[in-house]
PDB file of C-alpha atoms in Angstrom:
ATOM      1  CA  UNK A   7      23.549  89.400 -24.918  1.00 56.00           C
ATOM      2  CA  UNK A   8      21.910  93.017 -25.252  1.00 79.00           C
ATOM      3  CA  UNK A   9      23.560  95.820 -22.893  1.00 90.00           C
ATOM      4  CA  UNK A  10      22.195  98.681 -21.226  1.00 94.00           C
ATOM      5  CA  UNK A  11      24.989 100.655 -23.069  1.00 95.00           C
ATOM      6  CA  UNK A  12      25.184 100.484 -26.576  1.00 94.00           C
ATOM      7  CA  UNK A  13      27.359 102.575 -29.227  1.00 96.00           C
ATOM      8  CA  UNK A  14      27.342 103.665 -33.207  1.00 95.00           C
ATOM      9  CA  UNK A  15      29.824 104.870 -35.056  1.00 98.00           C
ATOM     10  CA  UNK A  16      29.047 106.745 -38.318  1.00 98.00           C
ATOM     11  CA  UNK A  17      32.090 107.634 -40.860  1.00 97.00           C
ATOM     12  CA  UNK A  18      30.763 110.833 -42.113  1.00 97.00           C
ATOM     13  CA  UNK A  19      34.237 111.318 -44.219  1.00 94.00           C
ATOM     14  CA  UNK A  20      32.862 107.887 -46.188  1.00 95.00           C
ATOM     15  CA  UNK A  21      29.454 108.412 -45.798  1.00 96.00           C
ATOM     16  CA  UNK A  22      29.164 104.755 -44.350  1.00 97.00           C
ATOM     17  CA  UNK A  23      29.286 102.595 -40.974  1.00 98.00           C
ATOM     18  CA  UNK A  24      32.465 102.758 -39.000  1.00 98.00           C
ATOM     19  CA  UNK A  25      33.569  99.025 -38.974  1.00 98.00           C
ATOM     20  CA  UNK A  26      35.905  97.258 -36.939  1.00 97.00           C
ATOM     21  CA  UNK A  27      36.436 100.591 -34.370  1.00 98.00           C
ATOM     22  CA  UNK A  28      37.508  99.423 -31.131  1.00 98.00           C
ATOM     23  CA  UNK A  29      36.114 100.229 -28.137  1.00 98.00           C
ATOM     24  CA  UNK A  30      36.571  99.724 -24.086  1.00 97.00           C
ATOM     25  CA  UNK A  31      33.466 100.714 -21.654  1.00 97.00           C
ATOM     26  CA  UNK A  32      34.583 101.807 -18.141  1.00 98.00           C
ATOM     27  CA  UNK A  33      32.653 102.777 -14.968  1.00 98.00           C
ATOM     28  CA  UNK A  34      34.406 105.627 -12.423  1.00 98.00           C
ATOM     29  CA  UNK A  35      34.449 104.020  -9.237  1.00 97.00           C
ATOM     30  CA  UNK A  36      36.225 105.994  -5.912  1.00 96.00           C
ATOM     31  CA  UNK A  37      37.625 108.661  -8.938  1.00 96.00           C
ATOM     32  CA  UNK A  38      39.796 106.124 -10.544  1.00 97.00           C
ATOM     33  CA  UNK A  39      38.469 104.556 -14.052  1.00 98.00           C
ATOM     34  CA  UNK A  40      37.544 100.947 -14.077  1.00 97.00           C
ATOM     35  CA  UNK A  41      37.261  99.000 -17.223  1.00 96.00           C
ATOM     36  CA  UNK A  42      34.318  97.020 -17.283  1.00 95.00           C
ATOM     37  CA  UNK A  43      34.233  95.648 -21.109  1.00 95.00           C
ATOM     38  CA  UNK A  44      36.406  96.135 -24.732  1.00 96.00           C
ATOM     39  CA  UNK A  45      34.852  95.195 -27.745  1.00 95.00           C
ATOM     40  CA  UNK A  46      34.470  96.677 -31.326  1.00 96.00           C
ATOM     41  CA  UNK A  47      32.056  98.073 -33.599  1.00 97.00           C
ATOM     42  CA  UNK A  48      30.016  95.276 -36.579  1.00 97.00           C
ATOM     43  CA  UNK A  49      29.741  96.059 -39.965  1.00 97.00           C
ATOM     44  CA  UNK A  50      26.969  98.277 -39.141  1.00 97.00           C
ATOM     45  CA  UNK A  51      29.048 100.089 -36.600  1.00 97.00           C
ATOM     46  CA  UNK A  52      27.440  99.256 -34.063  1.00 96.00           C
ATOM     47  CA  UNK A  53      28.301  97.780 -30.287  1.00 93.00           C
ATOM     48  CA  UNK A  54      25.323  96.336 -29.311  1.00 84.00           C
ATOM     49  CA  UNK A  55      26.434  94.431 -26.254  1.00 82.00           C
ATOM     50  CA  UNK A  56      29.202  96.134 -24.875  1.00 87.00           C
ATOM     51  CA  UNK A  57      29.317  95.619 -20.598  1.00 86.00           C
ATOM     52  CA  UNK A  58      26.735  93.569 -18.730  1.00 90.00           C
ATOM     53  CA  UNK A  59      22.867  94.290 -19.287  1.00 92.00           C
ATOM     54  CA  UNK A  60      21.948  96.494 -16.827  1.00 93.00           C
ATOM     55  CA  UNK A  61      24.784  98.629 -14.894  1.00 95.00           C
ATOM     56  CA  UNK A  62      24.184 100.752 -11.737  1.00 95.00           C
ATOM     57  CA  UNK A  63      23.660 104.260 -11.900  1.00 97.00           C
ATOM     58  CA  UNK A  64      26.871 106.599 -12.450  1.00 97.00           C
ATOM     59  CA  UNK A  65      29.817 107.580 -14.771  1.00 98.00           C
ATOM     60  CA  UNK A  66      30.366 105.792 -17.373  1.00 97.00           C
ATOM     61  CA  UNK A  67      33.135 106.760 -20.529  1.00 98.00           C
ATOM     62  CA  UNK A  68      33.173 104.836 -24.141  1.00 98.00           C
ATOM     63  CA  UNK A  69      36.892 105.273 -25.858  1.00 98.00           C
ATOM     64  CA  UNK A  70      37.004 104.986 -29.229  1.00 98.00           C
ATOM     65  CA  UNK A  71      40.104 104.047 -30.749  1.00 98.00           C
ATOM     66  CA  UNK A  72      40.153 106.074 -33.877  1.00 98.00           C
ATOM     67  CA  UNK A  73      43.514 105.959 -34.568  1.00 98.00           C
ATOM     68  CA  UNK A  74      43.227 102.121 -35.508  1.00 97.00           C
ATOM     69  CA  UNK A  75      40.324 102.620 -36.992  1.00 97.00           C
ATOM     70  CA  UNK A  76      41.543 105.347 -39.664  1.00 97.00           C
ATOM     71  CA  UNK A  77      45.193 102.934 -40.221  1.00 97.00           C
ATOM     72  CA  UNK A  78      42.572 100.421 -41.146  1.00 96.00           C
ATOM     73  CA  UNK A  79      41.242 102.179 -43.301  1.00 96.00           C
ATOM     74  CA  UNK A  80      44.063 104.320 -44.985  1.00 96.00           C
ATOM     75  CA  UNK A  81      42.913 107.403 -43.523  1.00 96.00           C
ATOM     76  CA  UNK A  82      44.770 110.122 -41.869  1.00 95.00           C
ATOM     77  CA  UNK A  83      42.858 111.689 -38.942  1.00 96.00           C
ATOM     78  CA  UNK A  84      43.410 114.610 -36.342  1.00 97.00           C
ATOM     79  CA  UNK A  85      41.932 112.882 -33.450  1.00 97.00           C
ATOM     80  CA  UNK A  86      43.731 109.207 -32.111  1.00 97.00           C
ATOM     81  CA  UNK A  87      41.071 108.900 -29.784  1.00 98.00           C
ATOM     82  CA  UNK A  88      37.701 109.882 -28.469  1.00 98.00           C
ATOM     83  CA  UNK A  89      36.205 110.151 -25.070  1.00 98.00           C
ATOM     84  CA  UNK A  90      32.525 109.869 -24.303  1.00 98.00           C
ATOM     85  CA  UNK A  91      31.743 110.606 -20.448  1.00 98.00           C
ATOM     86  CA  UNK A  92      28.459 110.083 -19.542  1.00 97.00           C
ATOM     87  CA  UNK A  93      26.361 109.541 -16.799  1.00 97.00           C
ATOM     88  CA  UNK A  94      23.823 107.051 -16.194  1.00 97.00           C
ATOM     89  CA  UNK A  95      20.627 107.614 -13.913  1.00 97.00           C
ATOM     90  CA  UNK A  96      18.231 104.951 -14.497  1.00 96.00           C
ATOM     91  CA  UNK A  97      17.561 101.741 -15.834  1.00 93.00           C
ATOM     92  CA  UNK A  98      16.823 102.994 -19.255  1.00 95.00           C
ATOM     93  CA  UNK A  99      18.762 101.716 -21.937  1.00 94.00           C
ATOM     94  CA  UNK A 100      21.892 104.252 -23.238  1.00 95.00           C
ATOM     95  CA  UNK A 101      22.606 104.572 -26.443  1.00 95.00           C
ATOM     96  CA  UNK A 102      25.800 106.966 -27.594  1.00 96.00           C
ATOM     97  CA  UNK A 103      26.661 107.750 -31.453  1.00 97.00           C
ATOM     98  CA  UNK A 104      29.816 108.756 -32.368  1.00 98.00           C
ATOM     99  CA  UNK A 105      29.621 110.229 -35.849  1.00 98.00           C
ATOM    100  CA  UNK A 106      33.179 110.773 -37.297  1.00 98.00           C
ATOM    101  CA  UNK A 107      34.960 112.368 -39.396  1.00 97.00           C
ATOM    102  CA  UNK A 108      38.730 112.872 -39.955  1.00 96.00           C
ATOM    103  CA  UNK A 109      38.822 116.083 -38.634  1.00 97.00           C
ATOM    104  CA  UNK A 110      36.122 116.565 -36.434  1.00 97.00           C
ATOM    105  CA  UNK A 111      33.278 114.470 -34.433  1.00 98.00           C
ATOM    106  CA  UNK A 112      30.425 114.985 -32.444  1.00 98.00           C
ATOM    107  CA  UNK A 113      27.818 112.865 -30.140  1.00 97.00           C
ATOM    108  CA  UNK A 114      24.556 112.581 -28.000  1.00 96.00           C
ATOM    109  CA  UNK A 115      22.034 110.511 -26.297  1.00 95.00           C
ATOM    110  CA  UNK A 116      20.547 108.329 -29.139  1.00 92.00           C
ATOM    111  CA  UNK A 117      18.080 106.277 -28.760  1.00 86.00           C
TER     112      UNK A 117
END
């Protein structure tokens, strides 16, 4: 099944694909947080079909569960977790890197 929301995470610390990070997709509904789907990244690093193919317009947040992802792989890291809020306003599809690092990461609208 492909998604309207899709993720990537990069390890820029080991120049490779983050595999095996878990993830949960959840939708802001009446100000409370609703999950809508968990999954985890391939051995690209990539969550392809994460929540249901097309999702109504709104908020929207990916957590990234970094801290299992850096035990895994016998890293130490600074941040246990990462929040992506974004906001969906059309059908188009939504993709969100993640490029980490142990110290530090950044994101953006991919495509």
């Amino acid at each position: 099944m492909s998604s309207q929301l899709s993720t990537h995470v990069l390890d820029t610390t080991l120049g490779r694909p983050a595999a095996g990070v878990p993830v949960t997709l959840a939708v802001l509904e009446d100000g409370r947080w609703s999950g809508v789907a968990t999954g985890a990244t391939d051995d690209d690093g990539r969550a392809r079909s994460l929540g249901p193919a097309q999702v109504p317009p709104g908020w929207y947040r990916f957590t990234f569960d970094t801290a299992a992802y850096f035990a895994a792989t016998g890293q130490v890291g600074f941040h246990p977790e990462v929040v992506v809020v974004f906001e969906v306003v059309d059908d188009s599809h939504y993709h969100v890197p993640l490029l980490l690092s142990r110290f530090a990461y950044s994101t953006y609208r991919g495509s």
